[in-house]
PDB file of N, CA and C in Angstrom:
ATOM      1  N   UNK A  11     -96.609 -20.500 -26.904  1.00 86.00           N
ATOM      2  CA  UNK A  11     -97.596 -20.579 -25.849  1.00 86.00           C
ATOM      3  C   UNK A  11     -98.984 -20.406 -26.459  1.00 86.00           C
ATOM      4  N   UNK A  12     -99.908 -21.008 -26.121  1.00 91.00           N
ATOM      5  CA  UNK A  12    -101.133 -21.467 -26.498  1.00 91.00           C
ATOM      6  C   UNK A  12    -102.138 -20.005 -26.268  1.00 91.00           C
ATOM      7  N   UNK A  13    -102.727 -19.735 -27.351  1.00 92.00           N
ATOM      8  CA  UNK A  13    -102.709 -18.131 -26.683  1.00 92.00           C
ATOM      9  C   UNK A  13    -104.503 -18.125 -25.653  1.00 92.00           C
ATOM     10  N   UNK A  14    -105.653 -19.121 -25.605  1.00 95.00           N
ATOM     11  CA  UNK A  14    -106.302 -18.724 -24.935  1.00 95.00           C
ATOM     12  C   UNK A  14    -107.159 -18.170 -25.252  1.00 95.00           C
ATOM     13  N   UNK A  15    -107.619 -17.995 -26.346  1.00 96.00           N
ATOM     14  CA  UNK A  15    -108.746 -16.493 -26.768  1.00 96.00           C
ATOM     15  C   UNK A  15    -110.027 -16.701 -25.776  1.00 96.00           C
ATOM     16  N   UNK A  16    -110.623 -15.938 -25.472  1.00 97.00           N
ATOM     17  CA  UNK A  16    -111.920 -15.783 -24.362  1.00 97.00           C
ATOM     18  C   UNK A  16    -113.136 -15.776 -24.737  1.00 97.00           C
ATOM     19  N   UNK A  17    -113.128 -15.970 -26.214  1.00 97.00           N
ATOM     20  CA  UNK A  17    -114.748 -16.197 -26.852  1.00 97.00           C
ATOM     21  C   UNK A  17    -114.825 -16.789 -27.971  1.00 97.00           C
ATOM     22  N   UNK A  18    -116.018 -17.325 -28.282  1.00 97.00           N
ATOM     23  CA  UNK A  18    -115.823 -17.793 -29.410  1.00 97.00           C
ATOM     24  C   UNK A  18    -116.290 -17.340 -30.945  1.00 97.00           C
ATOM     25  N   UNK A  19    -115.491 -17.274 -31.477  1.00 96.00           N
ATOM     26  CA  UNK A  19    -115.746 -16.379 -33.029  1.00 96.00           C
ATOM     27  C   UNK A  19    -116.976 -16.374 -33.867  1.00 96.00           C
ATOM     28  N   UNK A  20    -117.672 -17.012 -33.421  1.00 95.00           N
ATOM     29  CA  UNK A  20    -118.878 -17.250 -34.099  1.00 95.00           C
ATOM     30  C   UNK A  20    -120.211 -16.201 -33.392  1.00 95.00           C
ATOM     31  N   UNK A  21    -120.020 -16.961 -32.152  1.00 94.00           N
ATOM     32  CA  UNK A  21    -121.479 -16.621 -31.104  1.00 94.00           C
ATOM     33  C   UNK A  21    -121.049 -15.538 -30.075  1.00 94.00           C
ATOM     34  N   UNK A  22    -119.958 -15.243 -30.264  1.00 95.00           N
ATOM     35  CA  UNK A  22    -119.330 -14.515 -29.061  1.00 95.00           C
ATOM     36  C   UNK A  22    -119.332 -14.884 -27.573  1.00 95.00           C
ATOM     37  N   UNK A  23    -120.066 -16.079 -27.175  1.00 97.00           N
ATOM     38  CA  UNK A  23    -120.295 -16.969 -26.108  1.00 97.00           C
ATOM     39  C   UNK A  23    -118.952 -16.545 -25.375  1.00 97.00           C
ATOM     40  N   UNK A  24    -118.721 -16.318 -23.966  1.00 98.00           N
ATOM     41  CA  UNK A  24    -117.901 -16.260 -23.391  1.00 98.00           C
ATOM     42  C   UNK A  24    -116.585 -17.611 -23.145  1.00 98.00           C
ATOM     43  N   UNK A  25    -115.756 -17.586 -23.233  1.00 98.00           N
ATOM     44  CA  UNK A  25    -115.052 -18.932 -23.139  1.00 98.00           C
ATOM     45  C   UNK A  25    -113.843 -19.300 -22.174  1.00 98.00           C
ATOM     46  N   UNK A  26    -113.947 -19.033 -20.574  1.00 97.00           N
ATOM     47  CA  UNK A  26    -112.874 -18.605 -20.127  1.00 97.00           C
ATOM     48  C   UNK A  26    -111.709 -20.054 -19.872  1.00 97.00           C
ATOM     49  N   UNK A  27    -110.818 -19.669 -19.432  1.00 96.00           N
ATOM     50  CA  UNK A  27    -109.910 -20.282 -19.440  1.00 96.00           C
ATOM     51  C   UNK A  27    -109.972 -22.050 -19.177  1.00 96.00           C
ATOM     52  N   UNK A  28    -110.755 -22.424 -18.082  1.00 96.00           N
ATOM     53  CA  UNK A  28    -111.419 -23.385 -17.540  1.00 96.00           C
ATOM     54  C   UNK A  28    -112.276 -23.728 -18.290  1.00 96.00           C
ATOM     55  N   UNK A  29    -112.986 -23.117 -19.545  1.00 97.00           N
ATOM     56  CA  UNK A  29    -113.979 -23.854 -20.468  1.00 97.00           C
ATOM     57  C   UNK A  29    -113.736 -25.244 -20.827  1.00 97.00           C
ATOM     58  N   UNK A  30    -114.571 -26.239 -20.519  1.00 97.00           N
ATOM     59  CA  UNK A  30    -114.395 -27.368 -21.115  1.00 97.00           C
ATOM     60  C   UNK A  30    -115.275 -27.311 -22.137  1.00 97.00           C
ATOM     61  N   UNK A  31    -115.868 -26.645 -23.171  1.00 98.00           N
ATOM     62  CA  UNK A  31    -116.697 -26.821 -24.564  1.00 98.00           C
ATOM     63  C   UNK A  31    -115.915 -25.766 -25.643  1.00 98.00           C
ATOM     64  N   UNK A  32    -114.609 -24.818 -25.132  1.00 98.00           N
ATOM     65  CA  UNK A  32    -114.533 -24.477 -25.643  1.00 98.00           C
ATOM     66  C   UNK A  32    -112.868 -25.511 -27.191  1.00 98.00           C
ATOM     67  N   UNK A  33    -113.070 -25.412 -28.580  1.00 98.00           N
ATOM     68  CA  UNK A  33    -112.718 -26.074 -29.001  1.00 98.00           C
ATOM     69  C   UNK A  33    -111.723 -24.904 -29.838  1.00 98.00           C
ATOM     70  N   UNK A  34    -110.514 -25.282 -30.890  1.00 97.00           N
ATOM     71  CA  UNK A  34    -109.331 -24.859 -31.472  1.00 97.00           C
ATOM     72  C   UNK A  34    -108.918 -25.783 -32.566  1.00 97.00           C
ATOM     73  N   UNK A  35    -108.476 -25.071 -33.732  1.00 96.00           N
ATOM     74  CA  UNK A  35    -108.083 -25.521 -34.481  1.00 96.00           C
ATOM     75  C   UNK A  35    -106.255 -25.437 -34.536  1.00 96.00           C
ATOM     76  N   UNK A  36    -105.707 -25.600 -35.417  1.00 93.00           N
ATOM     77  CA  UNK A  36    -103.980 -25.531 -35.421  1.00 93.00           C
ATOM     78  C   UNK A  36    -103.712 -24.160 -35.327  1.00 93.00           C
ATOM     79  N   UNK A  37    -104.494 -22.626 -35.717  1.00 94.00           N
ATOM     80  CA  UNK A  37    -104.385 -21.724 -35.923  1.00 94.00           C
ATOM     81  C   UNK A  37    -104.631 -21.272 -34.894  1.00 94.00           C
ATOM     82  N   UNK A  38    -105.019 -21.662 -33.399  1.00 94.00           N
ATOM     83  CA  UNK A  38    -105.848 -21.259 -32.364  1.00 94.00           C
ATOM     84  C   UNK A  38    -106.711 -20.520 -32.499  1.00 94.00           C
ATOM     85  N   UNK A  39    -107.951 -21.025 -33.877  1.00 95.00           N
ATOM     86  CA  UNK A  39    -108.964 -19.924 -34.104  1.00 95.00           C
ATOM     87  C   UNK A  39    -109.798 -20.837 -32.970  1.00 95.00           C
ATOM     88  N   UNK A  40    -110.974 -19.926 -32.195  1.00 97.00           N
ATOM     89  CA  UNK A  40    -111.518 -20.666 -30.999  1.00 97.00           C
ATOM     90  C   UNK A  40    -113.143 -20.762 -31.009  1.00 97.00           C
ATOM     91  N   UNK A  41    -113.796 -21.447 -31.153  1.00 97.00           N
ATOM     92  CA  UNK A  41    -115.384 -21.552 -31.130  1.00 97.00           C
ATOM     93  C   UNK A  41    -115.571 -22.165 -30.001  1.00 97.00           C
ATOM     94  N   UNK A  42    -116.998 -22.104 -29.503  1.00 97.00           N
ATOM     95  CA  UNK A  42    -117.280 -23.424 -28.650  1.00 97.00           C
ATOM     96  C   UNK A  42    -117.942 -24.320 -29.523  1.00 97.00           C
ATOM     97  N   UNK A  43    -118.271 -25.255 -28.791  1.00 98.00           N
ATOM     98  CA  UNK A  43    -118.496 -26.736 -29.245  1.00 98.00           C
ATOM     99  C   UNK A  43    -119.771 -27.188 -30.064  1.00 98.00           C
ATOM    100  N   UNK A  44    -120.809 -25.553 -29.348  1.00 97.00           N
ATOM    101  CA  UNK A  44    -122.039 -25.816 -30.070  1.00 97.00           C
ATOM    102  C   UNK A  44    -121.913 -24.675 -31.512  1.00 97.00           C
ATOM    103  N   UNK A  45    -120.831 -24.319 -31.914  1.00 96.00           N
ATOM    104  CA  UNK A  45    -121.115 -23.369 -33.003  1.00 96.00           C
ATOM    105  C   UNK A  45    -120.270 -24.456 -34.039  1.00 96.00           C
ATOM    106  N   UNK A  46    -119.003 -25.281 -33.713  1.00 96.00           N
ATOM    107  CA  UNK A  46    -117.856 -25.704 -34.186  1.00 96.00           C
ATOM    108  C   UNK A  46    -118.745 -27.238 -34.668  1.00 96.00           C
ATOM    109  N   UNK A  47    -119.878 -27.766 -33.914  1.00 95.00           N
ATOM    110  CA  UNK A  47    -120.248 -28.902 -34.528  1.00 95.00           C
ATOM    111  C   UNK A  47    -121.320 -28.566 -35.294  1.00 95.00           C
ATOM    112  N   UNK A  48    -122.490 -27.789 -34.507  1.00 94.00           N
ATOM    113  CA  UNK A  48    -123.759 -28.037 -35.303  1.00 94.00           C
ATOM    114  C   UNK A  48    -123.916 -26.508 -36.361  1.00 94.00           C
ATOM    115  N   UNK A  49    -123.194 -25.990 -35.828  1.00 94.00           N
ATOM    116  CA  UNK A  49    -122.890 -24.576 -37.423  1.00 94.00           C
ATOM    117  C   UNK A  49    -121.792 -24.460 -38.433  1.00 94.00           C
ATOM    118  N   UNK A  50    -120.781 -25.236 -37.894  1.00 94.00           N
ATOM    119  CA  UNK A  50    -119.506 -25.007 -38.671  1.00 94.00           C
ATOM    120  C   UNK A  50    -119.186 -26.438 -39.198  1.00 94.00           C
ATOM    121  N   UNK A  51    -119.771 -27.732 -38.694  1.00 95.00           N
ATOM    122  CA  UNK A  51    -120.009 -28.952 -38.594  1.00 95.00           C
ATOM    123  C   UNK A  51    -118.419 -29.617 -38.454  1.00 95.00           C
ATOM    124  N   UNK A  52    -117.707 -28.531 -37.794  1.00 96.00           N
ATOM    125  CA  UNK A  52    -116.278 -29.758 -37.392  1.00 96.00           C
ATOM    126  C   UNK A  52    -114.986 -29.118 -38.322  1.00 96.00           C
ATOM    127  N   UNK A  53    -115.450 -28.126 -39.000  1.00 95.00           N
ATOM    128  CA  UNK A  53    -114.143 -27.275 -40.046  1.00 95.00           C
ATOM    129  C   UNK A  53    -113.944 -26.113 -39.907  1.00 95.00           C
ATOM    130  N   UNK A  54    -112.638 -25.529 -39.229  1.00 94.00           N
ATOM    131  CA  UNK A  54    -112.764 -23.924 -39.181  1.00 94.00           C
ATOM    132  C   UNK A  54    -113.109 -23.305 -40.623  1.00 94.00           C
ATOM    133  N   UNK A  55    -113.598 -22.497 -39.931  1.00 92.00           N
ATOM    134  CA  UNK A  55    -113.854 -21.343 -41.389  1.00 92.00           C
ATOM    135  C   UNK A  55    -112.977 -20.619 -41.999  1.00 92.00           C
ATOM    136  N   UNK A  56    -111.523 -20.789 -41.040  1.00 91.00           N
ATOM    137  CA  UNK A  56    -111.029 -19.444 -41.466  1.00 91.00           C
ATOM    138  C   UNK A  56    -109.968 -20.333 -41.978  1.00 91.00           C
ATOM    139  N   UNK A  57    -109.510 -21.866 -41.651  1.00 92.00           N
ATOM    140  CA  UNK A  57    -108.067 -22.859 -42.120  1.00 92.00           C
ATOM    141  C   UNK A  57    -108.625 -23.842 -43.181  1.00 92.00           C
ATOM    142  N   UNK A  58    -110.244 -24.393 -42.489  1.00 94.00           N
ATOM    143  CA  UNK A  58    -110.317 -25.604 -42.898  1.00 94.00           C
ATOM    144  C   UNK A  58    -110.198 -27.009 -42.449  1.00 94.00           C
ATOM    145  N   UNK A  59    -109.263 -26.419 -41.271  1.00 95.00           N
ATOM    146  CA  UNK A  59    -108.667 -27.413 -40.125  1.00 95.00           C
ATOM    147  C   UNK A  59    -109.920 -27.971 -39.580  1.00 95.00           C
ATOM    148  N   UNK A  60    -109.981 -29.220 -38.906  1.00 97.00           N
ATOM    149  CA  UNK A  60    -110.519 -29.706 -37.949  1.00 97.00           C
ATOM    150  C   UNK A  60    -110.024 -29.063 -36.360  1.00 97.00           C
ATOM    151  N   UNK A  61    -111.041 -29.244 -35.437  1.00 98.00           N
ATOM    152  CA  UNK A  61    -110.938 -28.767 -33.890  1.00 98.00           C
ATOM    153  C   UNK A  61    -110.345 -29.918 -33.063  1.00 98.00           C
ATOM    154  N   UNK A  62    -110.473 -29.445 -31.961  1.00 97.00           N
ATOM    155  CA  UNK A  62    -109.777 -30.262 -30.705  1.00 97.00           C
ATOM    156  C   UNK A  62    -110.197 -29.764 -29.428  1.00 97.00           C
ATOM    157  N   UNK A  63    -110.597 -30.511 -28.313  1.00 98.00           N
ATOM    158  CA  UNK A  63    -110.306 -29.190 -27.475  1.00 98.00           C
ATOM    159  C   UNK A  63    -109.519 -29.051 -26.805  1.00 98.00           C
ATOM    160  N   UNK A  64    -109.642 -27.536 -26.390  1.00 97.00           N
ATOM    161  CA  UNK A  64    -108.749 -26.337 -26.269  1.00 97.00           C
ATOM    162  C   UNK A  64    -108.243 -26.965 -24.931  1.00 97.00           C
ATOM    163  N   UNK A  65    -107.259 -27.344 -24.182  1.00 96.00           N
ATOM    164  CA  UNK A  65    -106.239 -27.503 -22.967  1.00 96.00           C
ATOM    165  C   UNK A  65    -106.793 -26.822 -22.292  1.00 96.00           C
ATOM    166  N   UNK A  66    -106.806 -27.103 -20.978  1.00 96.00           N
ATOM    167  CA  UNK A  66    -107.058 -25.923 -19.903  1.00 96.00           C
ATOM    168  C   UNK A  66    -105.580 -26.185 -19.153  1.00 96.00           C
ATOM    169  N   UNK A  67    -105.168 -24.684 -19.089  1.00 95.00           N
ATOM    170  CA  UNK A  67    -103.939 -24.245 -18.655  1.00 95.00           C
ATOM    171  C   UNK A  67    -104.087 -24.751 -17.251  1.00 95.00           C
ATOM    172  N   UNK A  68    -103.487 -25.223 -15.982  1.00 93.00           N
ATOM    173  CA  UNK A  68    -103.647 -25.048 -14.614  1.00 93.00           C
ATOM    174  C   UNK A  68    -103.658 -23.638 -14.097  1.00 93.00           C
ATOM    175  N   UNK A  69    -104.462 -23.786 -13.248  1.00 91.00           N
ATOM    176  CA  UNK A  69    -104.132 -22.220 -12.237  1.00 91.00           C
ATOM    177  C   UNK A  69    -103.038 -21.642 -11.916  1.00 91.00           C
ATOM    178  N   UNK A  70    -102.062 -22.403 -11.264  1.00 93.00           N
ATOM    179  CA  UNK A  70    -100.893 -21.691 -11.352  1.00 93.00           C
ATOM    180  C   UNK A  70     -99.934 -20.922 -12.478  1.00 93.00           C
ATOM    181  N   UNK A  71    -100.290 -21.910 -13.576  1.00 95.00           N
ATOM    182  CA  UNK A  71     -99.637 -21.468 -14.968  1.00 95.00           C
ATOM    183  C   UNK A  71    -100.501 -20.225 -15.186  1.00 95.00           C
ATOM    184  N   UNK A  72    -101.920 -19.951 -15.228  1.00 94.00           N
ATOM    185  CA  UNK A  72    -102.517 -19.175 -15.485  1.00 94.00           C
ATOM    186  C   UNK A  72    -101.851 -18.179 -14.809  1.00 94.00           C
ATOM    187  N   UNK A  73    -101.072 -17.980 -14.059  1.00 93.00           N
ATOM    188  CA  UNK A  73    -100.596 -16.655 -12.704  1.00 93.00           C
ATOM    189  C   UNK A  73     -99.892 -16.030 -13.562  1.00 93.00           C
ATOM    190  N   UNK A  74     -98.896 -17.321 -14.228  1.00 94.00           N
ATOM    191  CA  UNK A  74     -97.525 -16.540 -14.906  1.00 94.00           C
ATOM    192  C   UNK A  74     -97.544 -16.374 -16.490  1.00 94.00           C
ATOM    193  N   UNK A  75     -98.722 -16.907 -16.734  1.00 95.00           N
ATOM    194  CA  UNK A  75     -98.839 -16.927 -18.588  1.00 95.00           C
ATOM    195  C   UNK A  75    -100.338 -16.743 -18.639  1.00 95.00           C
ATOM    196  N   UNK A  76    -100.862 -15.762 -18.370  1.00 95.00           N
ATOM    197  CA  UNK A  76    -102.689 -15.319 -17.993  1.00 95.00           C
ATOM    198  C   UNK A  76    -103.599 -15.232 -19.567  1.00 95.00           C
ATOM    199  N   UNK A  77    -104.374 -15.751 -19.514  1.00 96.00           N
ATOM    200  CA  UNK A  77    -105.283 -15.994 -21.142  1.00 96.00           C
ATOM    201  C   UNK A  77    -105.294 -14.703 -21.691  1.00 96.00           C
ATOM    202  N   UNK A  78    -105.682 -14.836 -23.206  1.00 95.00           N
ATOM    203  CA  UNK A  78    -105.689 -13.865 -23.788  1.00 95.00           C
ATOM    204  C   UNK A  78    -106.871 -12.941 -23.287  1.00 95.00           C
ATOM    205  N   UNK A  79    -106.809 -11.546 -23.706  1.00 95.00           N
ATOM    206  CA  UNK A  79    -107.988 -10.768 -23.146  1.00 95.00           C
ATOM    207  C   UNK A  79    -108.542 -10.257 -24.756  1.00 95.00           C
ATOM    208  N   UNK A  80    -107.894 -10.413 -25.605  1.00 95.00           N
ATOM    209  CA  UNK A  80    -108.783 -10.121 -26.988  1.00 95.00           C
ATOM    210  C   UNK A  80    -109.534 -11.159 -27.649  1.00 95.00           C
ATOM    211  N   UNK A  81    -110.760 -10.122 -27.536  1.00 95.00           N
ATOM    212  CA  UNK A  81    -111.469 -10.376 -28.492  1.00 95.00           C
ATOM    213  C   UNK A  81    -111.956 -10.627 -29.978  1.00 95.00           C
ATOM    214  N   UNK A  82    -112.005 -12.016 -30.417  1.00 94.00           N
ATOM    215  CA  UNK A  82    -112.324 -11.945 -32.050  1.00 94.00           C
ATOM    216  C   UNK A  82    -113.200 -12.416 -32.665  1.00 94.00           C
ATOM    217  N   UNK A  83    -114.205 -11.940 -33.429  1.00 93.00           N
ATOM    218  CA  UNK A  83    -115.064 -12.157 -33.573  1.00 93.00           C
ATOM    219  C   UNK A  83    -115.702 -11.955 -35.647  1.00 93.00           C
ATOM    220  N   UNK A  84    -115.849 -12.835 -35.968  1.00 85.00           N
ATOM    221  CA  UNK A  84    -115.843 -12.852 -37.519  1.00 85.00           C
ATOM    222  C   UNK A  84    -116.656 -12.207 -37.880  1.00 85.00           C
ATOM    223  N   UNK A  85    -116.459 -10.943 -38.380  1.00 80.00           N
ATOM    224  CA  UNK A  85    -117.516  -9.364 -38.915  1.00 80.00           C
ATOM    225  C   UNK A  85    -118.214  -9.914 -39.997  1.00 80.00           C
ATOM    226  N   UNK A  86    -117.546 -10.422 -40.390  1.00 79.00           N
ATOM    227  CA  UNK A  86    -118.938 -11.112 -41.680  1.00 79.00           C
ATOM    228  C   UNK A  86    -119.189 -12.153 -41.655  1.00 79.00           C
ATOM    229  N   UNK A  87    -119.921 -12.907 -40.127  1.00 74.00           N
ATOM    230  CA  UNK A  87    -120.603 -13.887 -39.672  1.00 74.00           C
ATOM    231  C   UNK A  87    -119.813 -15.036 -39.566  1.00 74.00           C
ATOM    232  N   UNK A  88    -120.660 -15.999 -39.566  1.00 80.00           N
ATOM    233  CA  UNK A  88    -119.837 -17.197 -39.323  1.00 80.00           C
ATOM    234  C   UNK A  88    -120.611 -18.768 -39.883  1.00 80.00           C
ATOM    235  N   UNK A  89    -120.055 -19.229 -40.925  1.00 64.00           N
ATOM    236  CA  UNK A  89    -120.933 -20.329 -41.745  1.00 64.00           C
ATOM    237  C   UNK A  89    -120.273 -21.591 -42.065  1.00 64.00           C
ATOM    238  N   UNK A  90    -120.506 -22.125 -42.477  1.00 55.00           N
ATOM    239  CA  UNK A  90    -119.356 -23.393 -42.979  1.00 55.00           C
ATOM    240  C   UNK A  90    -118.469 -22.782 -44.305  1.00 55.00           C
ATOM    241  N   UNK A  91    -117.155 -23.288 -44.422  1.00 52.00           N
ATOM    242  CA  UNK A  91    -116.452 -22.898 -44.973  1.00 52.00           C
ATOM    243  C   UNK A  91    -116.798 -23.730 -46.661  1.00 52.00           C
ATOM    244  N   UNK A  92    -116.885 -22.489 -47.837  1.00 51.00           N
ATOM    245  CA  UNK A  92    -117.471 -22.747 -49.059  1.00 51.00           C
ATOM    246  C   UNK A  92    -115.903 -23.286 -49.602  1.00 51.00           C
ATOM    247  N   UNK A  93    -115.996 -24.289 -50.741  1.00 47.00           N
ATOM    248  CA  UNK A  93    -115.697 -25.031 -51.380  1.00 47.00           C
ATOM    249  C   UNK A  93    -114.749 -23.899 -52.584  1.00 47.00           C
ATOM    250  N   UNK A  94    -113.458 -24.858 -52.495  1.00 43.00           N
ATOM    251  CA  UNK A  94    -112.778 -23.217 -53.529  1.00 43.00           C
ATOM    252  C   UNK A  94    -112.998 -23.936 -54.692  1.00 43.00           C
TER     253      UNK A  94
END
């Protein structure tokens, strides 16, 4: 199950369930759209992966499988991912 996270790792921007800007990589790491294109330019930081966006669950599903409530947020900022 798709876990939902509620903000995005970069800006801490709120991202609730119904977000349509908010975007995911394969890892369900979660940015929105303005940190994931014009700061991160389209590559998580933390896989490398490219984004997508994030599904919005329906309401009803939301009743019985409710978004995540944690918070994550990258303590030592958030940049484009450096070259190994």
């Amino acid at each position: 199950m798709l876990e939902l996270r509620p903000n995005c790792e970069c800006c801490d921007k709120d991202l609730p369930p119904e977000a349509t800007d908010a975007l995911i990589c394969t890892f369900e790491c979660t940015f929105c759209a303005d940190c994931a294109e014009n700061l991160l330019g389209g590559v998580c930081p933390n896989c490398g992966g490219n984004f997508s966006a994030r599904p919005i669950r329906p309401a009803a599903m939301l009743q019985k499988y409710p978004a995540s409530t944690k918070r994550v947020l990258k303590a030592e900022g958030c940049g484009p991912r450096k070259a190994a």
